[in-house]
PDB file of C-alpha atoms in Angstrom:
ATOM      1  CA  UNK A   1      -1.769  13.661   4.632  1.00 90.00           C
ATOM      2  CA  UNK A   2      -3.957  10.734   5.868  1.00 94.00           C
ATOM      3  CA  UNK A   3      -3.278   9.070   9.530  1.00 97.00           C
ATOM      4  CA  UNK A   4      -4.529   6.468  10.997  1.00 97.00           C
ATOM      5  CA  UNK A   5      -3.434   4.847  14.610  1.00 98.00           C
ATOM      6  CA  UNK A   6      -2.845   1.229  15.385  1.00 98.00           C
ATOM      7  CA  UNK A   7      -2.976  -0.797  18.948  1.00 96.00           C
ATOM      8  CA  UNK A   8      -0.831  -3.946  19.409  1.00 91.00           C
ATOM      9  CA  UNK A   9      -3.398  -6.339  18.325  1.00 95.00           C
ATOM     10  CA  UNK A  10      -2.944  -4.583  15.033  1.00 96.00           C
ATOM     11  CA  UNK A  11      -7.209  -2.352  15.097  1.00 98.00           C
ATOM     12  CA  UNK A  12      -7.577   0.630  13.997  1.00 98.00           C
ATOM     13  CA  UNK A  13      -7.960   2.681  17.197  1.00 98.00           C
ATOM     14  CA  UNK A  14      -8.142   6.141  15.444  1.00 97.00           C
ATOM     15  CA  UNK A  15      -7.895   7.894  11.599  1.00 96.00           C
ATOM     16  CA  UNK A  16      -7.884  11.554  11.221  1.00 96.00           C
ATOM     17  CA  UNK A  17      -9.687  14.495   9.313  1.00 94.00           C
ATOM     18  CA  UNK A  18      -6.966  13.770   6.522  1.00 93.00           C
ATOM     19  CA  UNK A  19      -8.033  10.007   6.384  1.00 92.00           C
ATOM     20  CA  UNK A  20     -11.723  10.960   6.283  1.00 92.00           C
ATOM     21  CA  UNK A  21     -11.180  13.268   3.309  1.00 91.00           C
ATOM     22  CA  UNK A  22      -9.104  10.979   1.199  1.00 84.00           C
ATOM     23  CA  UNK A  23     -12.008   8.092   1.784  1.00 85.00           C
ATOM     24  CA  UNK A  24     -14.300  10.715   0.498  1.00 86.00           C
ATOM     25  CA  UNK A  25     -12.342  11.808  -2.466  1.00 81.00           C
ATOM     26  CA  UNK A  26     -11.684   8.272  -3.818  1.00 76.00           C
ATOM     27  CA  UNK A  27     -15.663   7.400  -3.069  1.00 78.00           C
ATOM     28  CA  UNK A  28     -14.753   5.158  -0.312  1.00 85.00           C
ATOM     29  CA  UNK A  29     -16.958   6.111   2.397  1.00 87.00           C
ATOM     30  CA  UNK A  30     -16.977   2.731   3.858  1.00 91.00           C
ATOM     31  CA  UNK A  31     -13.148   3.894   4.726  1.00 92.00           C
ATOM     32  CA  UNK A  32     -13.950   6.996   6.424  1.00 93.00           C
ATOM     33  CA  UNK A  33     -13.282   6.701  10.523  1.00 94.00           C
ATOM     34  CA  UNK A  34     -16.284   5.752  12.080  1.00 95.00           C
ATOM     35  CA  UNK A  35     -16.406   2.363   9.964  1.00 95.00           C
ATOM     36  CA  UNK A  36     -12.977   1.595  10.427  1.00 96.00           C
ATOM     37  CA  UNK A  37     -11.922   2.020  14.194  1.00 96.00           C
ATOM     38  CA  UNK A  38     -12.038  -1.120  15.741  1.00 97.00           C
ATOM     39  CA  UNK A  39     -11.357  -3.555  12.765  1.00 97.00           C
ATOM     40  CA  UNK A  40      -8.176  -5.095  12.059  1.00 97.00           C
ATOM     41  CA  UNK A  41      -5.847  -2.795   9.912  1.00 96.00           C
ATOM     42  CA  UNK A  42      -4.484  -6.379   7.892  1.00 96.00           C
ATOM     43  CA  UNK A  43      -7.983  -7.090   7.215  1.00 95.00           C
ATOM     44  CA  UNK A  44      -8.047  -4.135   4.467  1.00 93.00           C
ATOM     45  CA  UNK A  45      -4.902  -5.168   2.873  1.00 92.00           C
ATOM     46  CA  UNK A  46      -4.736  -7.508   0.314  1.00 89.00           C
ATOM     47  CA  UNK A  47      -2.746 -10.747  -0.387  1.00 88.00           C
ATOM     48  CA  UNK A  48      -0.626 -13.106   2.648  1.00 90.00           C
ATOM     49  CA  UNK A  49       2.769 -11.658   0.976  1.00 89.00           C
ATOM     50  CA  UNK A  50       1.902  -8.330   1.496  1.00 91.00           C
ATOM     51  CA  UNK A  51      -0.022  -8.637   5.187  1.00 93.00           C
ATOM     52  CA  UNK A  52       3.124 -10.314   6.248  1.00 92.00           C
ATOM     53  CA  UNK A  53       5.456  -7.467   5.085  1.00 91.00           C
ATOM     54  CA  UNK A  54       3.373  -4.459   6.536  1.00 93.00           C
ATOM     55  CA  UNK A  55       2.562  -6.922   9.974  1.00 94.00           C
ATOM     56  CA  UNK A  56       6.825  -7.593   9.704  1.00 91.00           C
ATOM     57  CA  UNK A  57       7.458  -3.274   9.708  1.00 93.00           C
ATOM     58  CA  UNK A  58       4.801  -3.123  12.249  1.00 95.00           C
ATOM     59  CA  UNK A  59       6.726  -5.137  14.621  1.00 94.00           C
ATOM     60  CA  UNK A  60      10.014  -3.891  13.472  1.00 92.00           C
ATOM     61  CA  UNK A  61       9.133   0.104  14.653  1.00 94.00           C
ATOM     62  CA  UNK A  62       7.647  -1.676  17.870  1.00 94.00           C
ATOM     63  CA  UNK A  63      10.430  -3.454  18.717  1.00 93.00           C
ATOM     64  CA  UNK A  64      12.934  -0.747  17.401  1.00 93.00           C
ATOM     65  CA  UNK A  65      11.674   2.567  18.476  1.00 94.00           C
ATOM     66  CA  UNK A  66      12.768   3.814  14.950  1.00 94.00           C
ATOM     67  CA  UNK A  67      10.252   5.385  12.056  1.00 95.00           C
ATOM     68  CA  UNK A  68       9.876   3.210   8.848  1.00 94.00           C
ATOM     69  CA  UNK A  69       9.593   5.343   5.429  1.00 94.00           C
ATOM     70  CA  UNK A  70       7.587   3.191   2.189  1.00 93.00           C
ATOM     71  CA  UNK A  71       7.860   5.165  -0.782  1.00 93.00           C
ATOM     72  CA  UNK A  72       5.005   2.858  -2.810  1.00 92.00           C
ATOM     73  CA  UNK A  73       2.207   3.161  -5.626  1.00 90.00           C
ATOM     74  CA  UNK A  74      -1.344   3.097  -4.921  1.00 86.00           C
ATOM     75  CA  UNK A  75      -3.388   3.540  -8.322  1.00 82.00           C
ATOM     76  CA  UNK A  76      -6.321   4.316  -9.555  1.00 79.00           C
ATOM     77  CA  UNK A  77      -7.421   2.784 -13.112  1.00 78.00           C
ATOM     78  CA  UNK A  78      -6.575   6.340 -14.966  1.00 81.00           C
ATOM     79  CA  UNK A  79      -4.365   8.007 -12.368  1.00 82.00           C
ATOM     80  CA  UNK A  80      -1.006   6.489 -11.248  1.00 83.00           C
ATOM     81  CA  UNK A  81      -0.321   7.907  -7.430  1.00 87.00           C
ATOM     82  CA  UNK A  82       3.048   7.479  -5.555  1.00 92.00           C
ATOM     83  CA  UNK A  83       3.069   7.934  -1.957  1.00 93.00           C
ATOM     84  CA  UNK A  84       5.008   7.901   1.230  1.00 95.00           C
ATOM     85  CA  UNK A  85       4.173   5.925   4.316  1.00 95.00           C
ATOM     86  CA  UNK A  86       5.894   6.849   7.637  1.00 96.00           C
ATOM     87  CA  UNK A  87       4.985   3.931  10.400  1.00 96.00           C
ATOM     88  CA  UNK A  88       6.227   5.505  13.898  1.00 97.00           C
ATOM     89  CA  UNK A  89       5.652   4.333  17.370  1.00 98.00           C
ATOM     90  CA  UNK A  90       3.688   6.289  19.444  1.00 97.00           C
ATOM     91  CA  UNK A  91       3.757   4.443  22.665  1.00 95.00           C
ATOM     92  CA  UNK A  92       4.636   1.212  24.048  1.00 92.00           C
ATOM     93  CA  UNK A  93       1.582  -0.602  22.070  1.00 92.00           C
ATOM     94  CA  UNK A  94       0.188   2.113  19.717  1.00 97.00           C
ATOM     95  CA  UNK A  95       1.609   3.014  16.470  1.00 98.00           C
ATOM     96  CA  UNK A  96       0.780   5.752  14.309  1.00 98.00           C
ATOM     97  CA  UNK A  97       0.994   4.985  10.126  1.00 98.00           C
ATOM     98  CA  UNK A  98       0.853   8.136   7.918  1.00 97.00           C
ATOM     99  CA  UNK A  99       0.110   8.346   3.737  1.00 94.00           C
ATOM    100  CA  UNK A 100       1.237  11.247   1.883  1.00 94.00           C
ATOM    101  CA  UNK A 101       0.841  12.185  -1.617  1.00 92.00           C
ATOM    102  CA  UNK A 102       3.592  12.750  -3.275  1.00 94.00           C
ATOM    103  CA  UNK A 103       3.120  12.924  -6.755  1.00 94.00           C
ATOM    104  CA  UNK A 104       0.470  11.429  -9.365  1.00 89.00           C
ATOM    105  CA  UNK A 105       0.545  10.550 -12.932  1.00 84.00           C
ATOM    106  CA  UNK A 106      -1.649  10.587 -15.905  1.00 84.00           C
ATOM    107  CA  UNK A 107      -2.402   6.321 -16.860  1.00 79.00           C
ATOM    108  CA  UNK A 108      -4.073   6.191 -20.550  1.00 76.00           C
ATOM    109  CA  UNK A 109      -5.987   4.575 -21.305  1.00 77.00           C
ATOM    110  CA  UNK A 110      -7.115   3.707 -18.010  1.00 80.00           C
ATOM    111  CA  UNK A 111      -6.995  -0.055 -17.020  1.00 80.00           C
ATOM    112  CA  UNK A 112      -8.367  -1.082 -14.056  1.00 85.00           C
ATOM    113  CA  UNK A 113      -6.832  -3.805 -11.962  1.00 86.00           C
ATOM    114  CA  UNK A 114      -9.270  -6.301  -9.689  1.00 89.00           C
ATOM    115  CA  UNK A 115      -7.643  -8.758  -6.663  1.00 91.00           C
ATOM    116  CA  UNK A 116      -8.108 -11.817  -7.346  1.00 92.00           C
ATOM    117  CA  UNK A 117      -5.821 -14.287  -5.240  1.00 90.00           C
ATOM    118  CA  UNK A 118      -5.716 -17.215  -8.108  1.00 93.00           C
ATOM    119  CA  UNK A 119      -5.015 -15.178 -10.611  1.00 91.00           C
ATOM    120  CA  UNK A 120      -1.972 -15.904 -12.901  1.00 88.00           C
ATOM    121  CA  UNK A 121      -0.762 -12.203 -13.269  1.00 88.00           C
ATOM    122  CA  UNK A 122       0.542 -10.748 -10.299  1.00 92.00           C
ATOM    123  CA  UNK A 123       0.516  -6.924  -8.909  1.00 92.00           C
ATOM    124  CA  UNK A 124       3.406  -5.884  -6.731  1.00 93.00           C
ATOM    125  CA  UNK A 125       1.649  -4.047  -3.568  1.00 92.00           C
ATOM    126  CA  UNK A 126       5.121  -1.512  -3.394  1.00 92.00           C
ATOM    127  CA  UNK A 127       5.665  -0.257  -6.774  1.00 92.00           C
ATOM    128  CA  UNK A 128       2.138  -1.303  -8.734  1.00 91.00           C
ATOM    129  CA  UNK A 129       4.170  -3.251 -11.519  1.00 92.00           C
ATOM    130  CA  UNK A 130       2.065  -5.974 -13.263  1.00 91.00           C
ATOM    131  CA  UNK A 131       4.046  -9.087 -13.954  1.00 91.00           C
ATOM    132  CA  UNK A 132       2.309 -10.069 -17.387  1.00 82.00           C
ATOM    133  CA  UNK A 133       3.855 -12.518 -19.861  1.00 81.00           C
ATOM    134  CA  UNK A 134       6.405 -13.252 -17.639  1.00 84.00           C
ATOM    135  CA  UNK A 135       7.934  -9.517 -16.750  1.00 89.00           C
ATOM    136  CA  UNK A 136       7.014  -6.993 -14.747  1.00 93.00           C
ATOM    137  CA  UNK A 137       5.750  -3.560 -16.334  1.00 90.00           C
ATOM    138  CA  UNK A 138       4.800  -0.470 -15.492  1.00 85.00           C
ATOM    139  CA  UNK A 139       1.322   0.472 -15.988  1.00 73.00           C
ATOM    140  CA  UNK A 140       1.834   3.983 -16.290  1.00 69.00           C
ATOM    141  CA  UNK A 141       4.540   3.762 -18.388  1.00 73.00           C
ATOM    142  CA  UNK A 142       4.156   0.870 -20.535  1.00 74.00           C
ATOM    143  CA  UNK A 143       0.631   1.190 -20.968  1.00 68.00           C
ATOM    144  CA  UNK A 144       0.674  -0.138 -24.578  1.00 71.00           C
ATOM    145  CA  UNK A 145       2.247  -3.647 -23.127  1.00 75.00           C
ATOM    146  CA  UNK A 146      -1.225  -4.313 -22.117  1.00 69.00           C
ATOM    147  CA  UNK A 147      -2.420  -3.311 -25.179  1.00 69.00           C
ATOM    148  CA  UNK A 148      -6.972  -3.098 -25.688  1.00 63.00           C
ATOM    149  CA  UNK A 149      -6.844  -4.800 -22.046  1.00 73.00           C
ATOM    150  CA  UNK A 150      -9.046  -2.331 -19.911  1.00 80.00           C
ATOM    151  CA  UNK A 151      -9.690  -4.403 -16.596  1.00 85.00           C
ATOM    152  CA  UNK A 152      -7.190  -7.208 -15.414  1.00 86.00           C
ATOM    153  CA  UNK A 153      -7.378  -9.602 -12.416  1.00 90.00           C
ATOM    154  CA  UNK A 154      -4.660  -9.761 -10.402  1.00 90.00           C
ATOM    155  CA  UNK A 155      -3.034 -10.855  -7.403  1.00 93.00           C
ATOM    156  CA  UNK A 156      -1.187  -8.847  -4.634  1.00 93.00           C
ATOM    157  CA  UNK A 157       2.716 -10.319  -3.852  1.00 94.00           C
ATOM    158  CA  UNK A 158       5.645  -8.276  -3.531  1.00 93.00           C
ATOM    159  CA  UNK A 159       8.081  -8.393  -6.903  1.00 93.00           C
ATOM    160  CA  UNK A 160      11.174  -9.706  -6.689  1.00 90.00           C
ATOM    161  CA  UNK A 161      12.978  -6.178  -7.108  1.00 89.00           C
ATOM    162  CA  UNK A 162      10.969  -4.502  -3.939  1.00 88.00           C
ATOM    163  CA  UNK A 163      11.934  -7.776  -2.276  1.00 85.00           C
ATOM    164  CA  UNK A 164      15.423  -6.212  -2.390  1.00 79.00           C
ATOM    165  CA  UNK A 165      15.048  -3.319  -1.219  1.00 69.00           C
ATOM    166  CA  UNK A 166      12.999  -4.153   1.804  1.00 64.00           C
ATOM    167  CA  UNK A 167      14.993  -6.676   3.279  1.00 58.00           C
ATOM    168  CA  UNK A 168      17.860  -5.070   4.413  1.00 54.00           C
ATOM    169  CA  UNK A 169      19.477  -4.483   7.609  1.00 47.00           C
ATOM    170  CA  UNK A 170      18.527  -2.347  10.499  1.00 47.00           C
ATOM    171  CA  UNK A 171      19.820   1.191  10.208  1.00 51.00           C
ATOM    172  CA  UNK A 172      19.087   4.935  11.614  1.00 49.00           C
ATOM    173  CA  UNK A 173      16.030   4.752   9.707  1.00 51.00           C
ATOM    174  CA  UNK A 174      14.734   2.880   7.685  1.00 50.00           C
ATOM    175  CA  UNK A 175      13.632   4.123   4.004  1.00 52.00           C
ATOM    176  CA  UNK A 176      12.396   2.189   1.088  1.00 52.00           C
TER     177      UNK A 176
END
């Protein structure tokens, strides 16, 4: 588990031991804590589709008092990784946004996927599909659609099926 804690103006106002040990395992000590706290959480996320979404849930727990559950990928270029992210409010103008691990997947060969905001294909931020040739695929399971292809720019937007499933009415909680 990795936590980090978020003021109204959207800074980073606190990360735990958890968060400090995943920056270390993924060689992202830039990421650990101390560098963080104080800088705008959007301003680590990639692409205006995606800031808007995870700014939009932000406001929605705020405003709602209830918990907001993001089952999404986050990749590496050989190691597919789905995780769960639980954005709760804390107090009036702090909210707390948690990553768990849930389970992780084997992608071979690796390929190794690089923002690029005018790129043609496009990366969905929620489920790591690549649209390429016109449809969306799975890295780790389509690997051969991309065939020798070992690095690819592309853009972060939300695809059209996640799309779906996050715009749905209020309920209980809220689960994606």
């Amino acid at each position: 588990m990795a936590k980090m804690w978020l003021n109204a103006k959207r800074q980073i106002i606190k990360a735990d031991t958890g968060w400090n040990d995943l920056a270390s395992k993924n060689d992202a000590g830039f990421l650990r804590a101390e560098n963080i706290e104080g800088v705008p959480f959007l301003s680590f996320i990639k692409g205006d589709p995606v800031r808007m979404f995870l700014d939009s849930i932000i406001t929605r727990v705020l405003i709602t008092n209830k918990p907001y559950i993001l089952n999404y990928r986050c990749d590496a270029p050989a190691t597919a990784q789905f995780m769960r992210m639980i954005v709760k409010k804390e107090s009036d103008d702090v909210v707390s946004i948690e990553h768990d691990l849930i389970n992780h997947g084997k992608i071979s060969p690796s390929i190794l996927f690089t923002e690029n905001q005018t790129a043609h294909e496009q990366r969905c931020a929620i489920c790591g599909k690549v649209e390429f040739k016109n449809e969306w695929h799975d890295a780790l399971t389509n690997r051969k659609v991309f065939g020798t292809i070992h690095e690819m720019e592309t853009k972060s937007v939300i695809c059209p099926s996640c799309q779906e499933k996050v715009v749905q009415p209020l309920s209980e909680e809220a689960t994606v």
